[in-house]
Amino acid sequence: MTSFQALKHILESIVEIYEPSEAVSIATIVLEDAFGIKPKQISDNQKLTKEQQQELDAIITRLLTHEPVQYVLGKTVFYGMVLNVNPNVLIPRQETEELVAWVLETMHSRSRSGAGSPILQSSNPSILQSFLDIGTGSGCIPIAIKKKRLDLEVHALDVSAAALETARENAALNDAEVNFHQVDILDEKQWESLPMFDIIASNPPYITEDEKDILPKNVVDYEPHLALFSGGNDAQRFIKKIAEFAVLHLNPGGFLFFETNEFYAPDSQKILKEKGFADVELQKDLNGKERMIRARKPAI
């Protein structure tokens, strides 16, 4: 079997359960990540060994159950980094890359302008800067932040021990120093173990039970419900609690970022304003959906 025949074999096998464009994307990911065949090399008709053909058939068998290709291969790419993924963690998505970019852009612009709290002025190396990611999952957010901002002391927490194990593996894989904590952010008694932070970000569970039926089968059947669903039909459950945490653990002048449910973004914005945050701003993702929020804790 040649590389082109392998591509055709994958497409013919999965096209009935995936949209054509998604099937092509999955097929090219499989060929590149599992066999090292880049898209521009497919037409070269590289030969697959007998063992590789058997591996390909095993991969297709799993794909036909709607298992996400990232879980099948055990890895994905996020913000230019290779990350291990498994059913204990959400698969990092493009929207979260956009959140990371917004965080980094905010830090950069504040450092240049010198506006707001001096804690964000990276030109002063004697000032400790700290970042916290709440509900870290695979560790994609804090690892990406640390890779771009070596001056930051980066922390991340999750309630799941299994997720934290994967996050630690990914930090080691990408040579990023991140401090991980097993903490249930809904339990206020556990907040005392955490220090103050200059920047807090979170992609928390924000899908309601009523929305479960509209989720794709490969999401609801395979990705961890603990990281997907807010619990009941309160989409803002975690945003309310994290905002309360930030009131106590975010330094004056610091920033709070969320990835949020597009259907409840204005409600989330209102919650943050009611908690006393300033400059509460919604930002649309590349698909034009209001999926991100940034707020600032007023300086004293």
PDB file of C-alpha atoms in Angstrom:
ATOM      1  CA  MET A   1       0.000   0.000   0.000  1.00  0.00           C
ATOM      2  CA  THR A   2       1.311   3.426  -0.981  1.00  0.00           C
ATOM      3  CA  SER A   3       0.759   6.659   0.952  1.00  0.00           C
ATOM      4  CA  PHE A   4      -1.823   7.792  -1.582  1.00  0.00           C
ATOM      5  CA  GLN A   5      -3.664   4.477  -1.334  1.00  0.00           C
ATOM      6  CA  ALA A   6      -3.554   4.796   2.452  1.00  0.00           C
ATOM      7  CA  LEU A   7      -5.154   8.239   2.228  1.00  0.00           C
ATOM      8  CA  LYS A   8      -7.878   6.889  -0.027  1.00  0.00           C
ATOM      9  CA  HIS A   9      -8.418   3.906   2.293  1.00  0.00           C
ATOM     10  CA  ILE A  10      -8.920   6.152   5.314  1.00  0.00           C
ATOM     11  CA  LEU A  11     -11.304   8.472   3.492  1.00  0.00           C
ATOM     12  CA  GLU A  12     -13.410   5.650   2.071  1.00  0.00           C
ATOM     13  CA  SER A  13     -13.627   4.078   5.514  1.00  0.00           C
ATOM     14  CA  ILE A  14     -14.701   7.122   7.560  1.00  0.00           C
ATOM     15  CA  VAL A  15     -16.514   9.368   5.092  1.00  0.00           C
ATOM     16  CA  GLU A  16     -19.906   8.000   6.128  1.00  0.00           C
ATOM     17  CA  ILE A  17     -19.536   9.240   9.708  1.00  0.00           C
ATOM     18  CA  TYR A  18     -17.550  12.435   9.131  1.00  0.00           C
ATOM     19  CA  GLU A  19     -18.089  15.459   6.913  1.00  0.00           C
ATOM     20  CA  PRO A  20     -15.783  15.341   3.847  1.00  0.00           C
ATOM     21  CA  SER A  21     -13.577  18.218   5.017  1.00  0.00           C
ATOM     22  CA  GLU A  22     -13.244  16.719   8.498  1.00  0.00           C
ATOM     23  CA  ALA A  23     -12.491  13.292   7.021  1.00  0.00           C
ATOM     24  CA  VAL A  24      -9.649  14.786   4.964  1.00  0.00           C
ATOM     25  CA  SER A  25      -8.293  16.545   8.038  1.00  0.00           C
ATOM     26  CA  ILE A  26      -8.385  13.328  10.080  1.00  0.00           C
ATOM     27  CA  ALA A  27      -6.738  11.334   7.300  1.00  0.00           C
ATOM     28  CA  THR A  28      -3.853  13.788   6.912  1.00  0.00           C
ATOM     29  CA  ILE A  29      -3.359  13.873  10.710  1.00  0.00           C
ATOM     30  CA  VAL A  30      -3.172  10.072  10.826  1.00  0.00           C
ATOM     31  CA  LEU A  31      -0.662   9.851   8.001  1.00  0.00           C
ATOM     32  CA  GLU A  32       1.586  12.568   9.417  1.00  0.00           C
ATOM     33  CA  ASP A  33       1.401  11.784  13.139  1.00  0.00           C
ATOM     34  CA  ALA A  34       1.318   7.991  12.951  1.00  0.00           C
ATOM     35  CA  PHE A  35       3.558   7.396   9.931  1.00  0.00           C
ATOM     36  CA  GLY A  36       5.506  10.613   9.393  1.00  0.00           C
ATOM     37  CA  ILE A  37       3.986  11.234   5.968  1.00  0.00           C
ATOM     38  CA  LYS A  38       3.431  14.968   5.509  1.00  0.00           C
ATOM     39  CA  PRO A  39       0.611  16.173   3.216  1.00  0.00           C
ATOM     40  CA  LYS A  40       3.026  17.264   0.481  1.00  0.00           C
ATOM     41  CA  GLN A  41       4.619  13.796   0.531  1.00  0.00           C
ATOM     42  CA  ILE A  42       1.401  11.832  -0.024  1.00  0.00           C
ATOM     43  CA  SER A  43       1.680  12.052  -3.799  1.00  0.00           C
ATOM     44  CA  ASP A  44       5.214  10.605  -3.595  1.00  0.00           C
ATOM     45  CA  ASN A  45       3.584   7.188  -3.090  1.00  0.00           C
ATOM     46  CA  GLN A  46       5.758   6.231  -0.168  1.00  0.00           C
ATOM     47  CA  LYS A  47       5.363   2.553   0.686  1.00  0.00           C
ATOM     48  CA  LEU A  48       3.805   1.456   3.976  1.00  0.00           C
ATOM     49  CA  THR A  49       5.217  -1.684   5.541  1.00  0.00           C
ATOM     50  CA  LYS A  50       3.000  -4.631   6.435  1.00  0.00           C
ATOM     51  CA  GLU A  51       3.194  -3.630  10.094  1.00  0.00           C
ATOM     52  CA  GLN A  52       2.220  -0.044   9.242  1.00  0.00           C
ATOM     53  CA  GLN A  53      -0.760  -1.296   7.242  1.00  0.00           C
ATOM     54  CA  GLN A  54      -1.902  -3.340  10.236  1.00  0.00           C
ATOM     55  CA  GLU A  55      -1.504  -0.293  12.462  1.00  0.00           C
ATOM     56  CA  LEU A  56      -3.512   1.780   9.999  1.00  0.00           C
ATOM     57  CA  ASP A  57      -6.365  -0.730  10.041  1.00  0.00           C
ATOM     58  CA  ALA A  58      -6.374  -0.660  13.847  1.00  0.00           C
ATOM     59  CA  ILE A  59      -6.544   3.141  13.798  1.00  0.00           C
ATOM     60  CA  ILE A  60      -9.447   3.104  11.335  1.00  0.00           C
ATOM     61  CA  THR A  61     -11.323   0.602  13.491  1.00  0.00           C
ATOM     62  CA  ARG A  62     -11.141   3.005  16.427  1.00  0.00           C
ATOM     63  CA  LEU A  63     -12.068   6.012  14.291  1.00  0.00           C
ATOM     64  CA  LEU A  64     -15.219   4.210  13.163  1.00  0.00           C
ATOM     65  CA  THR A  65     -16.432   4.214  16.777  1.00  0.00           C
ATOM     66  CA  HIS A  66     -16.297   8.045  16.706  1.00  0.00           C
ATOM     67  CA  GLU A  67     -13.262   8.061  19.003  1.00  0.00           C
ATOM     68  CA  PRO A  68     -11.427  11.371  18.436  1.00  0.00           C
ATOM     69  CA  VAL A  69      -8.311  11.007  16.323  1.00  0.00           C
ATOM     70  CA  GLN A  70      -6.282  12.784  19.005  1.00  0.00           C
ATOM     71  CA  TYR A  71      -7.131  10.063  21.534  1.00  0.00           C
ATOM     72  CA  VAL A  72      -6.483   7.345  18.976  1.00  0.00           C
ATOM     73  CA  LEU A  73      -2.991   8.715  18.326  1.00  0.00           C
ATOM     74  CA  GLY A  74      -2.444   9.832  21.931  1.00  0.00           C
ATOM     75  CA  LYS A  75      -1.260  13.313  21.027  1.00  0.00           C
ATOM     76  CA  THR A  76      -2.180  16.637  19.507  1.00  0.00           C
ATOM     77  CA  VAL A  77      -0.577  19.965  18.586  1.00  0.00           C
ATOM     78  CA  PHE A  78      -1.418  23.104  20.568  1.00  0.00           C
ATOM     79  CA  TYR A  79       0.215  26.499  20.067  1.00  0.00           C
ATOM     80  CA  GLY A  80       3.070  24.820  18.213  1.00  0.00           C
ATOM     81  CA  MET A  81       3.669  22.236  20.958  1.00  0.00           C
ATOM     82  CA  VAL A  82       3.088  18.495  20.918  1.00  0.00           C
ATOM     83  CA  LEU A  83       0.935  17.411  23.867  1.00  0.00           C
ATOM     84  CA  ASN A  84      -0.102  13.993  25.120  1.00  0.00           C
ATOM     85  CA  VAL A  85      -3.867  13.588  25.355  1.00  0.00           C
ATOM     86  CA  ASN A  86      -6.134  10.838  26.633  1.00  0.00           C
ATOM     87  CA  PRO A  87      -9.731  10.483  27.877  1.00  0.00           C
ATOM     88  CA  ASN A  88      -8.717  12.007  31.228  1.00  0.00           C
ATOM     89  CA  VAL A  89      -8.295  15.441  29.608  1.00  0.00           C
ATOM     90  CA  LEU A  90     -10.130  17.581  27.099  1.00  0.00           C
ATOM     91  CA  ILE A  91      -8.630  17.817  23.641  1.00  0.00           C
ATOM     92  CA  PRO A  92      -7.157  21.351  23.352  1.00  0.00           C
ATOM     93  CA  ARG A  93      -8.961  23.399  20.733  1.00  0.00           C
ATOM     94  CA  GLN A  94      -8.304  26.399  18.526  1.00  0.00           C
ATOM     95  CA  GLU A  95     -10.502  28.648  20.688  1.00  0.00           C
ATOM     96  CA  THR A  96      -8.225  27.994  23.638  1.00  0.00           C
ATOM     97  CA  GLU A  97      -5.215  28.927  21.504  1.00  0.00           C
ATOM     98  CA  GLU A  98      -6.977  32.246  20.911  1.00  0.00           C
ATOM     99  CA  LEU A  99      -7.405  32.697  24.671  1.00  0.00           C
ATOM    100  CA  VAL A 100      -3.680  32.074  25.198  1.00  0.00           C
ATOM    101  CA  ALA A 101      -2.871  34.613  22.491  1.00  0.00           C
ATOM    102  CA  TRP A 102      -5.097  37.204  24.194  1.00  0.00           C
ATOM    103  CA  VAL A 103      -3.409  36.625  27.549  1.00  0.00           C
ATOM    104  CA  LEU A 104       0.055  36.999  26.019  1.00  0.00           C
ATOM    105  CA  GLU A 105      -0.940  40.077  24.028  1.00  0.00           C
ATOM    106  CA  THR A 106      -2.381  41.692  27.152  1.00  0.00           C
ATOM    107  CA  MET A 107       0.783  41.074  29.144  1.00  0.00           C
ATOM    108  CA  HIS A 108       2.929  42.385  26.317  1.00  0.00           C
ATOM    109  CA  SER A 109       0.920  45.548  25.774  1.00  0.00           C
ATOM    110  CA  ARG A 110       0.746  46.339  29.478  1.00  0.00           C
ATOM    111  CA  SER A 111       4.490  45.839  29.815  1.00  0.00           C
ATOM    112  CA  ARG A 112       5.178  48.222  26.936  1.00  0.00           C
ATOM    113  CA  SER A 113       2.777  50.921  28.079  1.00  0.00           C
ATOM    114  CA  GLY A 114       3.537  50.638  31.785  1.00  0.00           C
ATOM    115  CA  ALA A 115      -0.187  51.089  32.394  1.00  0.00           C
ATOM    116  CA  GLY A 116      -2.002  49.587  35.325  1.00  0.00           C
ATOM    117  CA  SER A 117      -0.291  47.595  38.022  1.00  0.00           C
ATOM    118  CA  PRO A 118       3.530  47.579  38.037  1.00  0.00           C
ATOM    119  CA  ILE A 119       3.407  43.809  38.549  1.00  0.00           C
ATOM    120  CA  LEU A 120       2.798  43.480  34.818  1.00  0.00           C
ATOM    121  CA  GLN A 121       5.903  45.414  33.770  1.00  0.00           C
ATOM    122  CA  SER A 122       8.293  42.660  32.752  1.00  0.00           C
ATOM    123  CA  SER A 123      11.087  45.213  32.211  1.00  0.00           C
ATOM    124  CA  ASN A 124      11.702  45.027  35.968  1.00  0.00           C
ATOM    125  CA  PRO A 125      13.176  41.576  36.624  1.00  0.00           C
ATOM    126  CA  SER A 126      13.071  42.039  40.411  1.00  0.00           C
ATOM    127  CA  ILE A 127       9.259  41.997  40.401  1.00  0.00           C
ATOM    128  CA  LEU A 128       7.804  38.483  40.576  1.00  0.00           C
ATOM    129  CA  GLN A 129       5.003  37.824  38.147  1.00  0.00           C
ATOM    130  CA  SER A 130       2.655  34.905  38.659  1.00  0.00           C
ATOM    131  CA  PHE A 131       0.060  33.191  36.497  1.00  0.00           C
ATOM    132  CA  LEU A 132      -2.595  30.626  37.450  1.00  0.00           C
ATOM    133  CA  ASP A 133      -4.643  28.355  35.203  1.00  0.00           C
ATOM    134  CA  ILE A 134      -7.765  26.883  36.830  1.00  0.00           C
ATOM    135  CA  GLY A 135      -9.004  23.533  35.496  1.00  0.00           C
ATOM    136  CA  THR A 136      -5.832  22.901  33.551  1.00  0.00           C
ATOM    137  CA  GLY A 137      -6.628  19.480  32.041  1.00  0.00           C
ATOM    138  CA  SER A 138      -3.779  18.647  29.665  1.00  0.00           C
ATOM    139  CA  GLY A 139      -1.836  21.679  30.902  1.00  0.00           C
ATOM    140  CA  CYS A 140      -2.051  23.305  27.483  1.00  0.00           C
ATOM    141  CA  ILE A 141      -2.663  26.857  28.740  1.00  0.00           C
ATOM    142  CA  PRO A 142       0.035  27.186  31.435  1.00  0.00           C
ATOM    143  CA  ILE A 143       2.631  25.324  29.371  1.00  0.00           C
ATOM    144  CA  ALA A 144       2.038  27.591  26.370  1.00  0.00           C
ATOM    145  CA  ILE A 145       2.224  30.668  28.601  1.00  0.00           C
ATOM    146  CA  LYS A 146       5.438  29.498  30.270  1.00  0.00           C
ATOM    147  CA  LYS A 147       7.108  28.715  26.932  1.00  0.00           C
ATOM    148  CA  LYS A 148       6.469  32.287  25.802  1.00  0.00           C
ATOM    149  CA  ARG A 149       7.080  34.017  29.129  1.00  0.00           C
ATOM    150  CA  LEU A 150       9.989  32.447  30.976  1.00  0.00           C
ATOM    151  CA  ASP A 151       9.888  35.283  33.523  1.00  0.00           C
ATOM    152  CA  LEU A 152       6.521  34.163  34.880  1.00  0.00           C
ATOM    153  CA  GLU A 153       6.028  31.872  37.844  1.00  0.00           C
ATOM    154  CA  VAL A 154       3.323  29.618  36.439  1.00  0.00           C
ATOM    155  CA  HIS A 155       0.827  27.590  38.449  1.00  0.00           C
ATOM    156  CA  ALA A 156      -2.034  25.321  37.399  1.00  0.00           C
ATOM    157  CA  LEU A 157      -4.696  23.411  39.268  1.00  0.00           C
ATOM    158  CA  ASP A 158      -7.228  20.704  38.588  1.00  0.00           C
ATOM    159  CA  VAL A 159      -9.516  18.551  40.706  1.00  0.00           C
ATOM    160  CA  SER A 160      -8.572  15.425  38.719  1.00  0.00           C
ATOM    161  CA  ALA A 161      -5.421  13.554  39.737  1.00  0.00           C
ATOM    162  CA  ALA A 162      -5.423  11.745  36.395  1.00  0.00           C
ATOM    163  CA  ALA A 163      -5.568  15.024  34.480  1.00  0.00           C
ATOM    164  CA  LEU A 164      -2.710  16.439  36.537  1.00  0.00           C
ATOM    165  CA  GLU A 165      -0.595  13.386  35.755  1.00  0.00           C
ATOM    166  CA  THR A 166      -1.053  14.071  32.040  1.00  0.00           C
ATOM    167  CA  ALA A 167      -0.363  17.785  32.543  1.00  0.00           C
ATOM    168  CA  ARG A 168       2.894  17.026  34.357  1.00  0.00           C
ATOM    169  CA  GLU A 169       3.927  14.700  31.522  1.00  0.00           C
ATOM    170  CA  ASN A 170       3.258  17.480  29.025  1.00  0.00           C
ATOM    171  CA  ALA A 171       5.203  20.046  31.019  1.00  0.00           C
ATOM    172  CA  ALA A 172       8.193  17.698  31.105  1.00  0.00           C
ATOM    173  CA  LEU A 173       7.771  16.891  27.414  1.00  0.00           C
ATOM    174  CA  ASN A 174       7.917  20.595  26.554  1.00  0.00           C
ATOM    175  CA  ASP A 175      10.556  21.533  29.137  1.00  0.00           C
ATOM    176  CA  ALA A 176       8.228  23.971  30.900  1.00  0.00           C
ATOM    177  CA  GLU A 177       8.400  24.629  34.634  1.00  0.00           C
ATOM    178  CA  VAL A 178       4.828  24.658  35.933  1.00  0.00           C
ATOM    179  CA  ASN A 179       3.671  24.234  39.539  1.00  0.00           C
ATOM    180  CA  PHE A 180       0.687  21.887  39.613  1.00  0.00           C
ATOM    181  CA  HIS A 181      -1.867  21.635  42.429  1.00  0.00           C
ATOM    182  CA  GLN A 182      -4.729  19.212  43.009  1.00  0.00           C
ATOM    183  CA  VAL A 183      -7.458  21.590  44.157  1.00  0.00           C
ATOM    184  CA  ASP A 184     -11.234  21.656  43.844  1.00  0.00           C
ATOM    185  CA  ILE A 185     -11.924  25.303  43.079  1.00  0.00           C
ATOM    186  CA  LEU A 186     -15.532  24.852  44.230  1.00  0.00           C
ATOM    187  CA  ASP A 187     -14.266  24.087  47.745  1.00  0.00           C
ATOM    188  CA  GLU A 188     -13.451  27.437  49.330  1.00  0.00           C
ATOM    189  CA  LYS A 189     -11.572  25.748  52.185  1.00  0.00           C
ATOM    190  CA  GLN A 190      -8.898  24.679  49.684  1.00  0.00           C
ATOM    191  CA  TRP A 191      -8.241  28.241  48.522  1.00  0.00           C
ATOM    192  CA  GLU A 192      -6.062  28.950  51.538  1.00  0.00           C
ATOM    193  CA  SER A 193      -3.319  26.719  50.126  1.00  0.00           C
ATOM    194  CA  LEU A 194      -2.865  29.003  47.117  1.00  0.00           C
ATOM    195  CA  PRO A 195      -0.894  32.279  46.951  1.00  0.00           C
ATOM    196  CA  MET A 196      -1.759  35.569  45.253  1.00  0.00           C
ATOM    197  CA  PHE A 197      -1.550  35.846  41.486  1.00  0.00           C
ATOM    198  CA  ASP A 198      -1.099  38.595  38.918  1.00  0.00           C
ATOM    199  CA  ILE A 199      -3.040  36.844  36.161  1.00  0.00           C
ATOM    200  CA  ILE A 200      -5.675  34.113  36.412  1.00  0.00           C
ATOM    201  CA  ALA A 201      -7.112  32.251  33.428  1.00  0.00           C
ATOM    202  CA  SER A 202      -9.586  29.427  33.100  1.00  0.00           C
ATOM    203  CA  ASN A 203     -11.369  27.331  30.513  1.00  0.00           C
ATOM    204  CA  PRO A 204     -13.864  25.921  33.018  1.00  0.00           C
ATOM    205  CA  PRO A 205     -16.732  23.460  32.543  1.00  0.00           C
ATOM    206  CA  TYR A 206     -19.553  25.554  31.056  1.00  0.00           C
ATOM    207  CA  ILE A 207     -21.859  23.187  29.156  1.00  0.00           C
ATOM    208  CA  THR A 208     -25.279  22.602  30.708  1.00  0.00           C
ATOM    209  CA  GLU A 209     -27.128  19.300  30.883  1.00  0.00           C
ATOM    210  CA  ASP A 210     -29.719  20.657  28.447  1.00  0.00           C
ATOM    211  CA  GLU A 211     -26.980  21.134  25.849  1.00  0.00           C
ATOM    212  CA  LYS A 212     -25.706  17.557  26.047  1.00  0.00           C
ATOM    213  CA  ASP A 213     -27.941  16.376  23.206  1.00  0.00           C
ATOM    214  CA  ILE A 214     -26.464  18.876  20.739  1.00  0.00           C
ATOM    215  CA  LEU A 215     -22.859  17.832  21.329  1.00  0.00           C
ATOM    216  CA  PRO A 216     -21.096  15.692  18.689  1.00  0.00           C
ATOM    217  CA  LYS A 217     -20.934  11.985  19.507  1.00  0.00           C
ATOM    218  CA  ASN A 218     -17.117  12.004  19.577  1.00  0.00           C
ATOM    219  CA  VAL A 219     -17.228  14.666  22.319  1.00  0.00           C
ATOM    220  CA  VAL A 220     -19.982  13.417  24.605  1.00  0.00           C
ATOM    221  CA  ASP A 221     -18.965   9.749  24.348  1.00  0.00           C
ATOM    222  CA  TYR A 222     -15.221  10.178  24.868  1.00  0.00           C
ATOM    223  CA  GLU A 223     -14.177  13.477  26.447  1.00  0.00           C
ATOM    224  CA  PRO A 224     -14.295  13.775  30.264  1.00  0.00           C
ATOM    225  CA  HIS A 225     -17.686  14.979  31.504  1.00  0.00           C
ATOM    226  CA  LEU A 226     -16.020  16.416  34.604  1.00  0.00           C
ATOM    227  CA  ALA A 227     -14.277  18.946  32.357  1.00  0.00           C
ATOM    228  CA  LEU A 228     -17.235  19.537  30.040  1.00  0.00           C
ATOM    229  CA  PHE A 229     -20.341  19.983  32.144  1.00  0.00           C
ATOM    230  CA  SER A 230     -20.879  22.714  34.723  1.00  0.00           C
ATOM    231  CA  GLY A 231     -23.274  20.587  36.762  1.00  0.00           C
ATOM    232  CA  GLY A 232     -27.017  20.903  36.231  1.00  0.00           C
ATOM    233  CA  ASN A 233     -28.122  23.833  34.098  1.00  0.00           C
ATOM    234  CA  ASP A 234     -26.068  26.640  35.630  1.00  0.00           C
ATOM    235  CA  ALA A 235     -23.545  27.475  32.908  1.00  0.00           C
ATOM    236  CA  GLN A 236     -21.961  30.137  35.134  1.00  0.00           C
ATOM    237  CA  ARG A 237     -21.416  27.925  38.189  1.00  0.00           C
ATOM    238  CA  PHE A 238     -17.631  27.875  37.813  1.00  0.00           C
ATOM    239  CA  ILE A 239     -17.344  31.452  36.595  1.00  0.00           C
ATOM    240  CA  LYS A 240     -19.119  32.686  39.739  1.00  0.00           C
ATOM    241  CA  LYS A 241     -16.860  30.665  42.017  1.00  0.00           C
ATOM    242  CA  ILE A 242     -13.634  31.521  40.173  1.00  0.00           C
ATOM    243  CA  ALA A 243     -14.594  35.203  40.229  1.00  0.00           C
ATOM    244  CA  GLU A 244     -15.031  34.951  44.012  1.00  0.00           C
ATOM    245  CA  PHE A 245     -11.627  33.279  44.237  1.00  0.00           C
ATOM    246  CA  ALA A 246     -10.079  36.031  42.102  1.00  0.00           C
ATOM    247  CA  VAL A 247     -11.494  38.724  44.373  1.00  0.00           C
ATOM    248  CA  LEU A 248      -9.329  37.221  47.129  1.00  0.00           C
ATOM    249  CA  HIS A 249      -6.333  35.865  45.187  1.00  0.00           C
ATOM    250  CA  LEU A 250      -5.820  38.264  42.267  1.00  0.00           C
ATOM    251  CA  ASN A 251      -3.465  41.161  42.889  1.00  0.00           C
ATOM    252  CA  PRO A 252      -4.864  44.687  42.374  1.00  0.00           C
ATOM    253  CA  GLY A 253      -4.464  45.674  38.735  1.00  0.00           C
ATOM    254  CA  GLY A 254      -4.285  42.028  37.680  1.00  0.00           C
ATOM    255  CA  PHE A 255      -6.326  40.339  34.969  1.00  0.00           C
ATOM    256  CA  LEU A 256      -8.878  37.524  34.927  1.00  0.00           C
ATOM    257  CA  PHE A 257      -9.515  35.606  31.691  1.00  0.00           C
ATOM    258  CA  PHE A 258     -12.191  33.062  30.817  1.00  0.00           C
ATOM    259  CA  GLU A 259     -13.144  30.911  27.896  1.00  0.00           C
ATOM    260  CA  THR A 260     -16.919  30.811  28.182  1.00  0.00           C
ATOM    261  CA  ASN A 261     -20.186  29.447  26.804  1.00  0.00           C
ATOM    262  CA  GLU A 262     -21.129  31.644  23.861  1.00  0.00           C
ATOM    263  CA  PHE A 263     -24.838  31.472  24.761  1.00  0.00           C
ATOM    264  CA  TYR A 264     -24.231  32.905  28.232  1.00  0.00           C
ATOM    265  CA  ALA A 265     -21.326  35.269  27.582  1.00  0.00           C
ATOM    266  CA  PRO A 266     -23.292  38.475  28.376  1.00  0.00           C
ATOM    267  CA  ASP A 267     -24.504  36.890  31.631  1.00  0.00           C
ATOM    268  CA  SER A 268     -20.919  35.996  32.531  1.00  0.00           C
ATOM    269  CA  GLN A 269     -19.871  39.557  31.779  1.00  0.00           C
ATOM    270  CA  LYS A 270     -22.602  40.837  34.108  1.00  0.00           C
ATOM    271  CA  ILE A 271     -21.450  38.495  36.904  1.00  0.00           C
ATOM    272  CA  LEU A 272     -17.893  39.838  36.734  1.00  0.00           C
ATOM    273  CA  LYS A 273     -19.082  43.444  36.833  1.00  0.00           C
ATOM    274  CA  GLU A 274     -21.251  42.646  39.870  1.00  0.00           C
ATOM    275  CA  LYS A 275     -18.191  41.117  41.581  1.00  0.00           C
ATOM    276  CA  GLY A 276     -16.417  44.454  41.226  1.00  0.00           C
ATOM    277  CA  PHE A 277     -14.197  43.818  38.215  1.00  0.00           C
ATOM    278  CA  ALA A 278     -13.484  46.648  35.779  1.00  0.00           C
ATOM    279  CA  ASP A 279     -13.030  46.793  31.990  1.00  0.00           C
ATOM    280  CA  VAL A 280     -14.982  43.556  31.526  1.00  0.00           C
ATOM    281  CA  GLU A 281     -14.592  42.828  27.834  1.00  0.00           C
ATOM    282  CA  LEU A 282     -16.030  40.117  25.602  1.00  0.00           C
ATOM    283  CA  GLN A 283     -14.022  38.975  22.597  1.00  0.00           C
ATOM    284  CA  LYS A 284     -15.183  36.927  19.641  1.00  0.00           C
ATOM    285  CA  ASP A 285     -13.298  33.914  18.334  1.00  0.00           C
ATOM    286  CA  LEU A 286     -12.393  33.379  14.692  1.00  0.00           C
ATOM    287  CA  ASN A 287     -15.901  32.031  14.076  1.00  0.00           C
ATOM    288  CA  GLY A 288     -17.487  35.232  15.329  1.00  0.00           C
ATOM    289  CA  LYS A 289     -18.749  33.718  18.594  1.00  0.00           C
ATOM    290  CA  GLU A 290     -18.386  35.490  21.935  1.00  0.00           C
ATOM    291  CA  ARG A 291     -16.189  32.914  23.633  1.00  0.00           C
ATOM    292  CA  MET A 292     -13.657  34.880  25.693  1.00  0.00           C
ATOM    293  CA  ILE A 293     -13.804  37.358  28.567  1.00  0.00           C
ATOM    294  CA  ARG A 294     -11.147  39.596  30.073  1.00  0.00           C
ATOM    295  CA  ALA A 295     -11.620  41.561  33.287  1.00  0.00           C
ATOM    296  CA  ARG A 296      -9.326  43.675  35.453  1.00  0.00           C
ATOM    297  CA  LYS A 297      -9.254  43.909  39.219  1.00  0.00           C
ATOM    298  CA  PRO A 298      -9.167  47.608  40.098  1.00  0.00           C
ATOM    299  CA  ALA A 299      -5.930  48.880  41.578  1.00  0.00           C
ATOM    300  CA  ILE A 300      -6.051  50.069  45.141  1.00  0.00           C
TER     301      ILE A 300
END
